[in-house]
Coordinates of C-alpha atoms in Angstrom, one line a residue:
P23 CA 0.5 18.0 -1.6
D24 CA 1.8 16.9 -4.6
F25 CA 3.8 20.0 -5.3
E26 CA 4.7 20.6 -1.6
I27 CA 6.0 17.0 -1.3
A28 CA 7.7 16.9 -4.3
D29 CA 9.3 20.5 -4.1
Y30 CA 10.8 19.5 -0.5
L31 CA 12.0 16.1 -1.9
T32 CA 13.4 17.6 -4.8
R33 CA 15.1 20.9 -3.6
G34 CA 15.7 19.8 0.2
T35 CA 16.8 16.3 0.2
A36 CA 19.0 13.8 -2.0
F37 CA 16.2 11.3 -2.1
R38 CA 15.6 10.7 -5.7
G39 CA 13.0 8.0 -5.7
I40 CA 10.5 10.6 -7.7
P41 CA 10.5 12.4 -11.0
R42 CA 12.4 15.5 -9.8
L43 CA 10.0 18.8 -10.0
I44 CA 11.0 21.4 -12.6
G45 CA 8.4 24.1 -11.7
S46 CA 4.7 24.8 -11.4
I47 CA 1.9 27.2 -12.2
V48 CA 0.2 28.7 -9.2
Y49 CA -3.2 31.0 -9.4
E50 CA -3.1 34.1 -6.9
R51 CA -5.7 36.5 -6.0
D52 CA -6.0 39.1 -3.6
G53 CA -6.9 37.7 -0.4
G54 CA -7.3 34.4 -1.5
T55 CA -5.3 31.1 -0.9
P56 CA -3.0 30.5 -3.7
M57 CA -3.6 27.4 -5.8
T58 CA -1.3 24.9 -7.6
L59 CA -2.9 24.6 -11.3
G60 CA 0.1 22.4 -12.4
V61 CA 3.4 21.4 -12.2
V62 CA 6.1 19.9 -14.9
R63 CA 8.4 17.1 -13.7
E64 CA 11.2 15.4 -15.2
F65 CA 10.5 12.4 -17.7
V66 CA 11.4 9.0 -16.2
P67 CA 11.8 6.0 -18.9
N68 CA 9.8 3.2 -17.5
Q69 CA 8.1 0.0 -17.9
G70 CA 4.6 0.8 -16.8
D71 CA 2.9 1.2 -13.2
A72 CA 3.9 -1.4 -11.0
W73 CA 0.2 -2.7 -10.6
T74 CA -0.1 -3.5 -14.5
T75 CA 3.6 -5.2 -14.4
T76 CA 2.8 -7.1 -11.2
L77 CA -0.3 -8.7 -12.7
G78 CA 1.6 -9.2 -16.1
R79 CA 3.9 -11.3 -13.7
L80 CA 1.3 -13.4 -12.2
V81 CA 0.0 -14.3 -15.4
D82 CA 3.1 -16.3 -16.0
Y83 CA 3.2 -17.4 -12.3
F84 CA -0.4 -18.9 -12.3
A85 CA 0.0 -20.3 -16.0
A86 CA 3.0 -22.2 -14.8
L87 CA 1.2 -23.8 -11.7
Q88 CA -1.6 -24.6 -14.1
E89 CA 0.6 -26.1 -16.3
S90 CA 2.1 -28.3 -13.2
L91 CA -1.4 -29.4 -12.2
E92 CA -2.8 -30.8 -15.2
A93 CA 0.8 -32.4 -15.9
E94 CA 0.7 -33.5 -12.5
G95 CA 4.7 -32.8 -12.3
T96 CA 6.9 -30.5 -10.2
G97 CA 8.5 -28.7 -13.5
G98 CA 6.0 -26.1 -13.1
E99 CA 6.0 -25.5 -9.3
A100 CA 9.9 -24.8 -9.4
F101 CA 9.3 -22.3 -12.2
A102 CA 6.6 -20.7 -10.2
R103 CA 8.6 -20.4 -6.7
T104 CA 11.4 -19.0 -9.1
L105 CA 8.9 -16.3 -10.3
A106 CA 7.8 -15.7 -6.9
D107 CA 11.4 -15.0 -5.6
A108 CA 12.0 -12.6 -8.1
D109 CA 8.9 -11.0 -7.2
A110 CA 9.9 -11.0 -3.5
E111 CA 13.1 -9.7 -4.3
E112 CA 11.5 -6.2 -6.3
A113 CA 8.9 -6.1 -3.5
R114 CA 12.3 -5.8 -0.8
R115 CA 13.5 -3.2 -3.3
L116 CA 10.1 -1.2 -3.0
G117 CA 10.2 -1.6 0.8
A118 CA 13.5 -0.2 0.6
L119 CA 12.8 2.7 -1.4
T120 CA 9.5 3.6 0.6
G121 CA 11.7 3.6 3.7
Q122 CA 14.1 5.8 2.3
L123 CA 11.2 7.9 1.2
H124 CA 9.7 8.2 4.8
M125 CA 13.3 9.0 6.2
A126 CA 13.7 11.7 4.0
L127 CA 10.3 13.2 4.8
A128 CA 11.3 12.8 8.7
S129 CA 14.6 14.7 8.1
A130 CA 12.4 17.8 7.7
T131 CA 13.1 21.1 9.9
D132 CA 10.4 23.3 8.3
P133 CA 7.3 23.3 10.5
A134 CA 5.0 22.5 7.8
F135 CA 7.2 19.5 7.3
A136 CA 8.9 18.6 10.5
P137 CA 7.8 15.7 12.5
E138 CA 5.7 15.8 15.5
A139 CA 4.8 13.7 18.4
V140 CA 1.7 11.5 18.1
T141 CA -0.7 12.2 21.1
A142 CA -2.8 9.9 22.8
A143 CA -5.5 12.0 21.8
E144 CA -4.7 12.1 18.1
V145 CA -4.6 8.1 18.4
A146 CA -7.9 8.0 20.0
T147 CA -9.5 10.1 17.2
W148 CA -7.8 7.6 14.4
R149 CA -8.8 4.5 16.4
E150 CA -12.8 5.9 16.9
G151 CA -12.6 6.7 13.0
M152 CA -11.6 3.2 12.1
Q153 CA -14.1 1.8 14.5
A154 CA -17.3 4.0 13.0
Y155 CA -15.5 2.7 9.4
L156 CA -15.5 -0.9 10.7
D157 CA -19.2 -0.7 12.0
R158 CA -20.7 0.9 8.9
V159 CA -19.0 -1.9 6.9
M160 CA -20.6 -4.5 8.9
Q161 CA -24.1 -3.0 8.9
T162 CA -23.9 -3.0 5.1
L163 CA -22.2 -6.6 5.0
A164 CA -25.3 -7.7 7.3
S165 CA -28.1 -6.2 5.5
V166 CA -26.7 -8.1 2.2
H167 CA -25.1 -11.1 3.2
E168 CA -28.0 -13.4 2.8
T169 CA -28.3 -12.4 -0.8
L170 CA -24.6 -13.3 -1.5
P171 CA -23.8 -16.0 -3.6
P172 CA -23.2 -19.3 -1.9
T173 CA -19.5 -19.1 -2.4
V174 CA -18.9 -16.0 -0.7
R175 CA -21.8 -16.3 2.2
D176 CA -19.8 -18.6 4.7
L177 CA -17.2 -16.2 4.3
A178 CA -19.4 -13.0 4.8
H179 CA -20.9 -14.9 8.0
H180 CA -17.6 -15.7 9.2
T181 CA -16.5 -11.8 8.9
L182 CA -19.6 -10.7 10.6
E183 CA -18.7 -13.1 13.5
S184 CA -15.4 -11.9 13.6
A185 CA -16.7 -8.0 14.3
P186 CA -15.7 -7.8 17.8
R187 CA -12.2 -9.2 17.5
L188 CA -11.7 -6.7 14.7
R189 CA -13.0 -4.1 17.0
E190 CA -10.8 -5.2 20.0
S191 CA -7.7 -5.3 17.7
L192 CA -7.8 -1.6 16.9
T193 CA -7.0 -1.2 20.9
A194 CA -3.4 -1.8 19.6
L195 CA -3.2 1.6 18.1
D196 CA -2.5 3.0 21.5
A197 CA 1.0 2.0 21.4
L198 CA 1.5 4.7 18.9
G199 CA 0.7 7.2 21.4
A200 CA 2.3 5.8 24.1
A201 CA 5.9 5.1 22.6
S202 CA 6.7 8.8 21.8
V203 CA 6.3 8.1 17.7
T204 CA 6.5 10.7 15.7
K205 CA 3.9 11.7 12.6
I206 CA 5.7 12.9 9.3
R207 CA 4.0 14.0 5.9
I208 CA 3.2 10.7 4.1
H209 CA 2.1 9.6 0.5
G210 CA -1.2 9.0 1.9
D211 CA -2.8 6.9 -0.9
Y212 CA 0.2 4.4 -1.7
H213 CA -0.3 1.4 -3.5
L214 CA 1.1 -0.4 -6.7
G215 CA -0.9 2.0 -9.0
Q216 CA 1.2 4.7 -7.7
V217 CA 4.7 3.6 -8.6
L218 CA 6.4 3.4 -12.0
K219 CA 8.7 0.5 -12.7
A220 CA 12.0 2.2 -14.1
G221 CA 14.6 -0.1 -14.8
D222 CA 15.7 -2.5 -11.8
G223 CA 13.6 0.1 -9.4
F224 CA 10.8 2.0 -8.7
V225 CA 9.7 5.8 -9.2
I226 CA 7.0 6.8 -6.5
L227 CA 4.2 9.2 -8.1
D228 CA 1.2 11.1 -7.0
F229 CA 1.5 12.7 -3.9
E230 CA -1.8 14.4 -3.8
G231 CA -3.3 11.8 -1.1
E232 CA -6.7 10.6 -1.5
P233 CA -8.6 12.7 -3.6
T234 CA -11.8 12.4 -2.0
R235 CA -10.4 13.5 1.2
P236 CA -10.5 17.3 2.3
L237 CA -7.4 19.2 1.6
A238 CA -6.4 19.8 5.3
E239 CA -6.6 16.3 5.8
R240 CA -4.5 15.3 3.1
R241 CA -1.9 17.9 3.8
A242 CA -1.7 16.6 7.8
K243 CA 1.0 14.6 9.1
H244 CA 0.0 11.2 9.9
C245 CA 1.5 7.5 11.1
A246 CA 3.9 6.5 8.4
L247 CA 2.6 2.9 8.7
K248 CA -0.6 4.1 6.7
D249 CA 1.4 4.1 3.6
V250 CA 3.0 0.7 4.5
A251 CA -0.4 -0.8 5.4
G252 CA -1.9 0.3 2.1
M253 CA 1.1 -1.1 0.0
L254 CA 0.7 -4.4 1.7
R255 CA -3.0 -4.2 1.0
S256 CA -2.2 -3.5 -2.6
F257 CA -0.3 -6.8 -2.9
A258 CA -3.2 -8.5 -1.6
Y259 CA -5.3 -7.0 -4.4
A260 CA -2.8 -8.1 -7.0
A261 CA -2.8 -11.7 -5.7
E262 CA -6.4 -11.8 -6.0
S263 CA -6.9 -10.4 -9.3
G264 CA -4.3 -12.5 -10.6
L265 CA -6.1 -15.6 -9.2
A266 CA -9.4 -14.5 -10.6
T267 CA -7.8 -13.7 -14.3
A268 CA -6.0 -17.0 -14.2
T269 CA -9.3 -18.7 -13.7
M270 CA -11.6 -16.3 -15.5
E271 CA -12.3 -18.4 -18.7
T272 CA -11.6 -21.7 -17.3
P273 CA -14.7 -24.7 -17.5
E274 CA -13.8 -25.7 -13.8
A275 CA -13.0 -22.5 -12.6
R276 CA -14.4 -23.0 -9.0
G277 CA -12.2 -26.3 -8.9
L278 CA -9.0 -24.8 -10.3
A279 CA -9.3 -21.7 -8.1
D280 CA -9.4 -23.9 -4.9
R281 CA -6.2 -25.6 -6.0
L282 CA -4.2 -22.4 -6.9
A283 CA -5.6 -20.3 -4.1
P284 CA -3.0 -21.5 -1.6
W285 CA -0.6 -20.5 -4.2
A286 CA -1.9 -17.0 -4.2
E287 CA -1.8 -16.5 -0.7
R288 CA 1.9 -18.0 -0.7
W289 CA 2.8 -15.5 -3.4
E290 CA 1.2 -12.6 -1.1
Q291 CA 2.9 -13.3 1.9
R292 CA 6.3 -14.0 0.6
V293 CA 6.2 -10.3 -1.4
Q294 CA 4.4 -8.7 2.0
T295 CA 7.1 -10.1 4.0
A296 CA 9.9 -9.0 1.5
F297 CA 8.4 -5.6 1.1
L298 CA 8.3 -5.4 5.1
D299 CA 12.1 -6.3 5.5
G300 CA 13.3 -3.8 2.9
Y301 CA 11.4 -1.1 4.6
L302 CA 12.2 -2.1 8.3
A303 CA 16.2 -2.2 7.1
E304 CA 15.6 1.5 6.2
T305 CA 13.7 2.8 9.1
W306 CA 13.2 0.5 12.3
Q307 CA 16.8 -0.9 11.9
R308 CA 18.5 2.8 11.6
G309 CA 16.2 3.9 14.8
A310 CA 13.5 5.9 12.8
R311 CA 11.3 7.9 15.5
F312 CA 8.1 7.5 13.3
L313 CA 8.0 3.8 14.3
P314 CA 7.6 2.1 17.7
A315 CA 10.7 0.5 19.2
D316 CA 9.0 -2.6 19.5
R317 CA 8.7 -4.3 16.3

């Protein structure tokens, strides 16, 4: 998939949000399926992956808030809001680039890439798979939650009580099969670590999909919102990781974490909303058929 998608985007579209493909090394044998051994891409000057740069900015964000809490002033809060606004603007640009990627992938006419209608049977299969995964997670949590530290035991108990509601929420997926939504080739393993920060923009990497999944599954067309959900979850991971780092070596870590937690949540919601705004401006607002018409 890493070769196929890069090859299509490089030669078949005007999308330039990836390192362009220069060539590949393929192993062939009589009667066997050709296997890509390696690819050559252009070098893109960059400041590192977006996960690392985001955590770096969150260090400054939480430091400003901590300073404000200790000084009981508002200067630090104002600075933190400025940092969050800048992060949100970057998230909006990343969302727009993600939307442009999906629009490029959806423009294909080759049968291997061309969009196809999502069927009700496929949606049912997706939902059943998600329900089975949810059940496995809940069973695991139920078996260990009494042994968890008190700080997270209540959260674990609340999660277990929420299981019926979470299962019921999965029925919303039926809208995909009822709304003539199309499935397309997607990134498949989309998060901040798969994106390079390059100047004022971003470059998207690594289209191999989830490495532990079967090859056929990684090459399959899917709902574009899977990529969107992956990036939104990555922002949530960043907020939690940044908060943990900010309070790791503090004597009163628990109290400080409680005071900073609302700010972590605000940052997360701000960047997630901005990412979605950027994404929908390039897709839903342009009538993309791989999204439901109802926002």
